[in-house]
Amino acid sequence: GESVGLHLPTLSVQEGDNSIINCAYSNSASDYFIWYKQESGKGPQFIIDIRSNMDKRQGQRVTVLLNKTVKHLSLQIAATQPGDSAVYFCAEGYTGGFKTIFGAGTRLFVKA
Amino acid sequence: DGGITQSPKYLFRKEGQNVTLSCEQNLNHDAMYWYRQDPGQGLRLIYYSQIVNDFQKGDIAEGYSVSREKKESFPLTVTSAQKNPTAFYLCASSRLAGVTDTQYFGPGTRLTVL
């Protein structure tokens, strides 16, 4: 596969358990946040987003939590499956801007 | 089958040569982007284009050039001036050029300088 993520933080979970991936964002002015999933050899894929006027948003098996006080974002994956194994990136930006700032990512391993 | 295609998947270049990476989208998106991805780092923006015949430098544009002559195409040239070109290059597009418009990524091109 690609060499993306060779030195990334790694989270290893058992299949069926819940996963929590954390991210600290850098810019207090950011008001829009996104989580992406990148499988080996592929481009990132949008998972879920959240605006700063919300603390929590749920999707299919995923939940994003936003804590603006400490500039922290988390992605929760329920009942983690082998297909969830990938690198997960958080990203931030502000409404009206053109540039999205990406974090370094976390590699998730799901053990069968 | 709609989406973004990048070619080639793997590319090898000798030092001192320019090389052009292809990016095509059939999503009818106005905005297109080029990112560079290195191990252990997030994506870094090289160039972006909000509309045909217009493009802007990103954070690491030095040693790269782009063109946007057609809505569906946004090729990236890695010139010999780029000091460390070996990386994974990702192209993306979005309906409009704004952070809140979801970006759709291509599969990437891995460039290796020999």
PDB file of N, CA and C in Angstrom, chain B residues 6-78:
ATOM      1  N   GLN B   6      -7.340  10.198 -11.579  1.00  0.00           N
ATOM      2  CA  GLN B   6      -5.978  10.702 -11.627  1.00  0.00           C
ATOM      3  C   GLN B   6      -5.122   9.666 -12.344  1.00  0.00           C
ATOM      4  N   SER B   7      -4.219  10.161 -13.137  1.00  0.00           N
ATOM      5  CA  SER B   7      -3.304   9.240 -13.807  1.00  0.00           C
ATOM      6  C   SER B   7      -1.942   9.889 -13.965  1.00  0.00           C
ATOM      7  N   PRO B   8      -0.886   9.077 -13.965  1.00  0.00           N
ATOM      8  CA  PRO B   8      -0.915   7.643 -13.664  1.00  0.00           C
ATOM      9  C   PRO B   8      -1.001   7.401 -12.159  1.00  0.00           C
ATOM     10  N   LYS B   9      -1.141   6.163 -11.747  1.00  0.00           N
ATOM     11  CA  LYS B   9      -1.179   5.841 -10.317  1.00  0.00           C
ATOM     12  C   LYS B   9       0.228   5.924  -9.727  1.00  0.00           C
ATOM     13  N   TYR B  10       1.205   5.454 -10.493  1.00  0.00           N
ATOM     14  CA  TYR B  10       2.604   5.533 -10.069  1.00  0.00           C
ATOM     15  C   TYR B  10       3.394   6.226 -11.173  1.00  0.00           C
ATOM     16  N   LEU B  11       4.332   7.081 -10.760  1.00  0.00           N
ATOM     17  CA  LEU B  11       5.124   7.832 -11.720  1.00  0.00           C
ATOM     18  C   LEU B  11       6.546   7.955 -11.197  1.00  0.00           C
ATOM     19  N   PHE B  12       7.483   7.679 -12.088  1.00  0.00           N
ATOM     20  CA  PHE B  12       8.886   7.781 -11.721  1.00  0.00           C
ATOM     21  C   PHE B  12       9.532   8.854 -12.592  1.00  0.00           C
ATOM     22  N   ARG B  13      10.363   9.634 -11.974  1.00  0.00           N
ATOM     23  CA  ARG B  13      10.977  10.754 -12.693  1.00  0.00           C
ATOM     24  C   ARG B  13      12.445  10.855 -12.319  1.00  0.00           C
ATOM     25  N   LYS B  14      13.236  11.213 -13.290  1.00  0.00           N
ATOM     26  CA  LYS B  14      14.633  11.470 -13.004  1.00  0.00           C
ATOM     27  C   LYS B  14      14.781  12.901 -12.513  1.00  0.00           C
ATOM     28  N   GLU B  15      15.781  13.129 -11.716  1.00  0.00           N
ATOM     29  CA  GLU B  15      16.029  14.490 -11.247  1.00  0.00           C
ATOM     30  C   GLU B  15      16.253  15.417 -12.427  1.00  0.00           C
ATOM     31  N   GLY B  16      15.697  16.620 -12.328  1.00  0.00           N
ATOM     32  CA  GLY B  16      15.874  17.606 -13.394  1.00  0.00           C
ATOM     33  C   GLY B  16      14.792  17.576 -14.446  1.00  0.00           C
ATOM     34  N   GLN B  17      13.883  16.610 -14.367  1.00  0.00           N
ATOM     35  CA  GLN B  17      12.806  16.517 -15.350  1.00  0.00           C
ATOM     36  C   GLN B  17      11.524  17.104 -14.794  1.00  0.00           C
ATOM     37  N   ASN B  18      10.770  17.736 -15.683  1.00  0.00           N
ATOM     38  CA  ASN B  18       9.405  18.135 -15.319  1.00  0.00           C
ATOM     39  C   ASN B  18       8.478  16.954 -15.575  1.00  0.00           C
ATOM     40  N   VAL B  19       7.398  16.891 -14.813  1.00  0.00           N
ATOM     41  CA  VAL B  19       6.423  15.827 -15.025  1.00  0.00           C
ATOM     42  C   VAL B  19       5.025  16.391 -14.754  1.00  0.00           C
ATOM     43  N   THR B  20       4.055  15.926 -15.531  1.00  0.00           N
ATOM     44  CA  THR B  20       2.687  16.427 -15.384  1.00  0.00           C
ATOM     45  C   THR B  20       1.763  15.323 -14.909  1.00  0.00           C
ATOM     46  N   LEU B  21       0.995  15.631 -13.850  1.00  0.00           N
ATOM     47  CA  LEU B  21       0.025  14.703 -13.291  1.00  0.00           C
ATOM     48  C   LEU B  21      -1.361  15.119 -13.780  1.00  0.00           C
ATOM     49  N   SER B  22      -2.124  14.134 -14.182  1.00  0.00           N
ATOM     50  CA  SER B  22      -3.449  14.398 -14.736  1.00  0.00           C
ATOM     51  C   SER B  22      -4.528  14.288 -13.667  1.00  0.00           C
ATOM     52  N   CYS B  23      -5.531  15.156 -13.755  1.00  0.00           N
ATOM     53  CA  CYS B  23      -6.710  15.091 -12.899  1.00  0.00           C
ATOM     54  C   CYS B  23      -7.925  15.486 -13.730  1.00  0.00           C
ATOM     55  N   GLU B  24      -8.909  14.599 -13.773  1.00  0.00           N
ATOM     56  CA  GLU B  24     -10.130  14.845 -14.539  1.00  0.00           C
ATOM     57  C   GLU B  24     -11.342  14.542 -13.658  1.00  0.00           C
ATOM     58  N   GLN B  25     -12.370  15.389 -13.768  1.00  0.00           N
ATOM     59  CA  GLN B  25     -13.614  15.120 -13.024  1.00  0.00           C
ATOM     60  C   GLN B  25     -14.814  15.301 -13.944  1.00  0.00           C
ATOM     61  N   ASN B  26     -15.812  14.450 -13.748  1.00  0.00           N
ATOM     62  CA  ASN B  26     -17.048  14.560 -14.530  1.00  0.00           C
ATOM     63  C   ASN B  26     -18.239  14.841 -13.621  1.00  0.00           C
ATOM     64  N   LEU B  27     -17.960  15.527 -12.522  1.00  0.00           N
ATOM     65  CA  LEU B  27     -18.991  15.867 -11.538  1.00  0.00           C
ATOM     66  C   LEU B  27     -19.581  17.248 -11.791  1.00  0.00           C
ATOM     67  N   ASN B  28     -19.092  17.914 -12.802  1.00  0.00           N
ATOM     68  CA  ASN B  28     -19.523  19.281 -13.117  1.00  0.00           C
ATOM     69  C   ASN B  28     -19.229  20.251 -11.966  1.00  0.00           C
ATOM     70  N   HIS B  29     -18.137  20.008 -11.269  1.00  0.00           N
ATOM     71  CA  HIS B  29     -17.746  20.871 -10.166  1.00  0.00           C
ATOM     72  C   HIS B  29     -16.960  22.072 -10.673  1.00  0.00           C
ATOM     73  N   ASP B  30     -17.206  23.203 -10.024  1.00  0.00           N
ATOM     74  CA  ASP B  30     -16.466  24.409 -10.396  1.00  0.00           C
ATOM     75  C   ASP B  30     -15.054  24.418  -9.819  1.00  0.00           C
ATOM     76  N   ALA B  31     -14.897  23.938  -8.603  1.00  0.00           N
ATOM     77  CA  ALA B  31     -13.622  24.068  -7.900  1.00  0.00           C
ATOM     78  C   ALA B  31     -12.808  22.780  -7.960  1.00  0.00           C
ATOM     79  N   MET B  32     -11.497  22.956  -8.077  1.00  0.00           N
ATOM     80  CA  MET B  32     -10.584  21.815  -8.061  1.00  0.00           C
ATOM     81  C   MET B  32      -9.348  22.176  -7.256  1.00  0.00           C
ATOM     82  N   TYR B  33      -8.725  21.153  -6.695  1.00  0.00           N
ATOM     83  CA  TYR B  33      -7.620  21.349  -5.754  1.00  0.00           C
ATOM     84  C   TYR B  33      -6.520  20.323  -6.010  1.00  0.00           C
ATOM     85  N   TRP B  34      -5.291  20.707  -5.675  1.00  0.00           N
ATOM     86  CA  TRP B  34      -4.186  19.755  -5.623  1.00  0.00           C
ATOM     87  C   TRP B  34      -3.565  19.807  -4.229  1.00  0.00           C
ATOM     88  N   TYR B  35      -3.376  18.602  -3.672  1.00  0.00           N
ATOM     89  CA  TYR B  35      -2.748  18.460  -2.367  1.00  0.00           C
ATOM     90  C   TYR B  35      -1.535  17.549  -2.488  1.00  0.00           C
ATOM     91  N   ARG B  36      -0.631  17.744  -1.552  1.00  0.00           N
ATOM     92  CA  ARG B  36       0.514  16.856  -1.422  1.00  0.00           C
ATOM     93  C   ARG B  36       0.403  16.166  -0.066  1.00  0.00           C
ATOM     94  N   GLN B  37       0.701  14.874  -0.035  1.00  0.00           N
ATOM     95  CA  GLN B  37       0.632  14.120   1.215  1.00  0.00           C
ATOM     96  C   GLN B  37       1.960  13.410   1.429  1.00  0.00           C
ATOM     97  N   ASP B  38       2.580  13.679   2.572  1.00  0.00           N
ATOM     98  CA  ASP B  38       3.829  13.030   2.969  1.00  0.00           C
ATOM     99  C   ASP B  38       3.571  12.179   4.204  1.00  0.00           C
ATOM    100  N   PRO B  39       4.373  11.138   4.422  1.00  0.00           N
ATOM    101  CA  PRO B  39       4.147  10.240   5.570  1.00  0.00           C
ATOM    102  C   PRO B  39       4.077  10.997   6.890  1.00  0.00           C
ATOM    103  N   GLY B  40       3.066  10.690   7.679  1.00  0.00           N
ATOM    104  CA  GLY B  40       2.947  11.293   8.998  1.00  0.00           C
ATOM    105  C   GLY B  40       2.475  12.731   9.007  1.00  0.00           C
ATOM    106  N   GLN B  41       2.060  13.247   7.838  1.00  0.00           N
ATOM    107  CA  GLN B  41       1.601  14.637   7.772  1.00  0.00           C
ATOM    108  C   GLN B  41       0.218  14.709   7.158  1.00  0.00           C
ATOM    109  N   GLY B  42      -0.456  15.785   7.463  1.00  0.00           N
ATOM    110  CA  GLY B  42      -1.743  16.028   6.818  1.00  0.00           C
ATOM    111  C   GLY B  42      -1.555  16.485   5.394  1.00  0.00           C
ATOM    112  N   LEU B  43      -2.659  16.618   4.691  1.00  0.00           N
ATOM    113  CA  LEU B  43      -2.618  17.108   3.320  1.00  0.00           C
ATOM    114  C   LEU B  43      -2.251  18.588   3.303  1.00  0.00           C
ATOM    115  N   ARG B  44      -1.391  18.941   2.375  1.00  0.00           N
ATOM    116  CA  ARG B  44      -1.006  20.345   2.227  1.00  0.00           C
ATOM    117  C   ARG B  44      -1.425  20.833   0.845  1.00  0.00           C
ATOM    118  N   LEU B  45      -2.020  22.007   0.816  1.00  0.00           N
ATOM    119  CA  LEU B  45      -2.594  22.546  -0.412  1.00  0.00           C
ATOM    120  C   LEU B  45      -1.513  23.148  -1.301  1.00  0.00           C
ATOM    121  N   ILE B  46      -1.486  22.704  -2.568  1.00  0.00           N
ATOM    122  CA  ILE B  46      -0.512  23.215  -3.522  1.00  0.00           C
ATOM    123  C   ILE B  46      -1.128  24.359  -4.335  1.00  0.00           C
ATOM    124  N   TYR B  47      -2.226  24.075  -5.004  1.00  0.00           N
ATOM    125  CA  TYR B  47      -2.960  25.057  -5.803  1.00  0.00           C
ATOM    126  C   TYR B  47      -4.447  24.734  -5.722  1.00  0.00           C
ATOM    127  N   TYR B  48      -5.255  25.745  -5.955  1.00  0.00           N
ATOM    128  CA  TYR B  48      -6.672  25.502  -6.117  1.00  0.00           C
ATOM    129  C   TYR B  48      -7.227  26.414  -7.195  1.00  0.00           C
ATOM    130  N   SER B  49      -8.343  25.977  -7.749  1.00  0.00           N
ATOM    131  CA  SER B  49      -8.991  26.732  -8.820  1.00  0.00           C
ATOM    132  C   SER B  49     -10.469  26.840  -8.500  1.00  0.00           C
ATOM    133  N   GLN B  50     -10.983  28.059  -8.465  1.00  0.00           N
ATOM    134  CA  GLN B  50     -12.401  28.271  -8.162  1.00  0.00           C
ATOM    135  C   GLN B  50     -13.261  28.147  -9.406  1.00  0.00           C
ATOM    136  N   ILE B  51     -12.652  28.402 -10.552  1.00  0.00           N
ATOM    137  CA  ILE B  51     -13.430  28.419 -11.784  1.00  0.00           C
ATOM    138  C   ILE B  51     -12.459  28.285 -12.958  1.00  0.00           C
ATOM    139  N   VAL B  52     -12.999  27.957 -14.113  1.00  0.00           N
ATOM    140  CA  VAL B  52     -12.158  27.815 -15.297  1.00  0.00           C
ATOM    141  C   VAL B  52     -11.342  29.079 -15.538  1.00  0.00           C
ATOM    142  N   ASN B  53     -10.092  28.870 -15.970  1.00  0.00           N
ATOM    143  CA  ASN B  53      -9.170  29.958 -16.305  1.00  0.00           C
ATOM    144  C   ASN B  53      -8.746  30.787 -15.102  1.00  0.00           C
ATOM    145  N   ASP B  54      -8.929  30.248 -13.924  1.00  0.00           N
ATOM    146  CA  ASP B  54      -8.491  30.943 -12.715  1.00  0.00           C
ATOM    147  C   ASP B  54      -7.902  29.932 -11.743  1.00  0.00           C
ATOM    148  N   PHE B  55      -6.803  30.271 -11.101  1.00  0.00           N
ATOM    149  CA  PHE B  55      -6.254  29.412 -10.063  1.00  0.00           C
ATOM    150  C   PHE B  55      -5.435  30.257  -9.095  1.00  0.00           C
ATOM    151  N   GLN B  56      -5.294  29.733  -7.883  1.00  0.00           N
ATOM    152  CA  GLN B  56      -4.605  30.453  -6.817  1.00  0.00           C
ATOM    153  C   GLN B  56      -3.562  29.550  -6.170  1.00  0.00           C
ATOM    154  N   LYS B  57      -2.489  30.149  -5.685  1.00  0.00           N
ATOM    155  CA  LYS B  57      -1.475  29.390  -4.970  1.00  0.00           C
ATOM    156  C   LYS B  57      -1.992  28.970  -3.605  1.00  0.00           C
ATOM    157  N   GLY B  58      -1.592  27.774  -3.216  1.00  0.00           N
ATOM    158  CA  GLY B  58      -1.858  27.305  -1.870  1.00  0.00           C
ATOM    159  C   GLY B  58      -0.652  27.550  -0.984  1.00  0.00           C
ATOM    160  N   ASP B  59      -0.481  26.694  -0.010  1.00  0.00           N
ATOM    161  CA  ASP B  59       0.591  26.896   0.976  1.00  0.00           C
ATOM    162  C   ASP B  59       1.974  26.487   0.488  1.00  0.00           C
ATOM    163  N   ILE B  60       2.031  25.584  -0.492  1.00  0.00           N
ATOM    164  CA  ILE B  60       3.332  25.059  -0.925  1.00  0.00           C
ATOM    165  C   ILE B  60       3.441  25.048  -2.452  1.00  0.00           C
ATOM    166  N   ALA B  61       3.167  26.160  -3.088  1.00  0.00           N
ATOM    167  CA  ALA B  61       3.104  26.226  -4.546  1.00  0.00           C
ATOM    168  C   ALA B  61       4.478  26.256  -5.224  1.00  0.00           C
ATOM    169  N   GLU B  62       5.525  26.560  -4.503  1.00  0.00           N
ATOM    170  CA  GLU B  62       6.837  26.709  -5.130  1.00  0.00           C
ATOM    171  C   GLU B  62       7.286  25.405  -5.788  1.00  0.00           C
ATOM    172  N   GLY B  63       7.684  25.516  -7.071  1.00  0.00           N
ATOM    173  CA  GLY B  63       8.135  24.343  -7.798  1.00  0.00           C
ATOM    174  C   GLY B  63       7.023  23.591  -8.513  1.00  0.00           C
ATOM    175  N   TYR B  64       5.804  24.113  -8.420  1.00  0.00           N
ATOM    176  CA  TYR B  64       4.646  23.502  -9.088  1.00  0.00           C
ATOM    177  C   TYR B  64       3.972  24.528  -9.996  1.00  0.00           C
ATOM    178  N   SER B  65       3.284  24.026 -11.030  1.00  0.00           N
ATOM    179  CA  SER B  65       2.447  24.896 -11.842  1.00  0.00           C
ATOM    180  C   SER B  65       1.194  24.137 -12.251  1.00  0.00           C
ATOM    181  N   VAL B  66       0.130  24.886 -12.534  1.00  0.00           N
ATOM    182  CA  VAL B  66      -1.145  24.281 -12.922  1.00  0.00           C
ATOM    183  C   VAL B  66      -1.750  25.076 -14.071  1.00  0.00           C
ATOM    184  N   SER B  67      -2.773  24.504 -14.672  1.00  0.00           N
ATOM    185  CA  SER B  67      -3.599  25.205 -15.645  1.00  0.00           C
ATOM    186  C   SER B  67      -5.034  24.749 -15.459  1.00  0.00           C
ATOM    187  N   ARG B  68      -5.980  25.585 -15.873  1.00  0.00           N
ATOM    188  CA  ARG B  68      -7.396  25.215 -15.785  1.00  0.00           C
ATOM    189  C   ARG B  68      -8.090  25.758 -17.034  1.00  0.00           C
ATOM    190  N   GLU B  69      -7.792  25.112 -18.134  1.00  0.00           N
ATOM    191  CA  GLU B  69      -8.357  25.531 -19.419  1.00  0.00           C
ATOM    192  C   GLU B  69      -9.746  24.947 -19.648  1.00  0.00           C
ATOM    193  N   LYS B  70     -10.036  23.834 -18.991  1.00  0.00           N
ATOM    194  CA  LYS B  70     -11.348  23.196 -19.103  1.00  0.00           C
ATOM    195  C   LYS B  70     -11.888  22.937 -17.701  1.00  0.00           C
ATOM    196  N   LYS B  71     -13.178  22.967 -17.578  1.00  0.00           N
ATOM    197  CA  LYS B  71     -13.806  22.791 -16.267  1.00  0.00           C
ATOM    198  C   LYS B  71     -13.456  21.430 -15.670  1.00  0.00           C
ATOM    199  N   GLU B  72     -13.355  20.420 -16.504  1.00  0.00           N
ATOM    200  CA  GLU B  72     -13.187  19.073 -16.000  1.00  0.00           C
ATOM    201  C   GLU B  72     -11.734  18.676 -15.767  1.00  0.00           C
ATOM    202  N   SER B  73     -10.790  19.532 -16.112  1.00  0.00           N
ATOM    203  CA  SER B  73      -9.389  19.136 -16.063  1.00  0.00           C
ATOM    204  C   SER B  73      -8.536  20.140 -15.304  1.00  0.00           C
ATOM    205  N   PHE B  74      -7.616  19.632 -14.470  1.00  0.00           N
ATOM    206  CA  PHE B  74      -6.764  20.507 -13.655  1.00  0.00           C
ATOM    207  C   PHE B  74      -5.401  19.826 -13.515  1.00  0.00           C
ATOM    208  N   PRO B  75      -4.589  19.820 -14.566  1.00  0.00           N
ATOM    209  CA  PRO B  75      -3.297  19.146 -14.491  1.00  0.00           C
ATOM    210  C   PRO B  75      -2.277  19.903 -13.643  1.00  0.00           C
ATOM    211  N   LEU B  76      -1.430  19.137 -12.992  1.00  0.00           N
ATOM    212  CA  LEU B  76      -0.371  19.676 -12.134  1.00  0.00           C
ATOM    213  C   LEU B  76       0.988  19.304 -12.716  1.00  0.00           C
ATOM    214  N   THR B  77       1.844  20.285 -12.907  1.00  0.00           N
ATOM    215  CA  THR B  77       3.202  20.024 -13.356  1.00  0.00           C
ATOM    216  C   THR B  77       4.166  20.198 -12.189  1.00  0.00           C
ATOM    217  N   VAL B  78       4.943  19.174 -11.953  1.00  0.00           N
ATOM    218  CA  VAL B  78       5.984  19.232 -10.933  1.00  0.00           C
ATOM    219  C   VAL B  78       7.277  19.565 -11.673  1.00  0.00           C
TER     220      VAL B  78
END
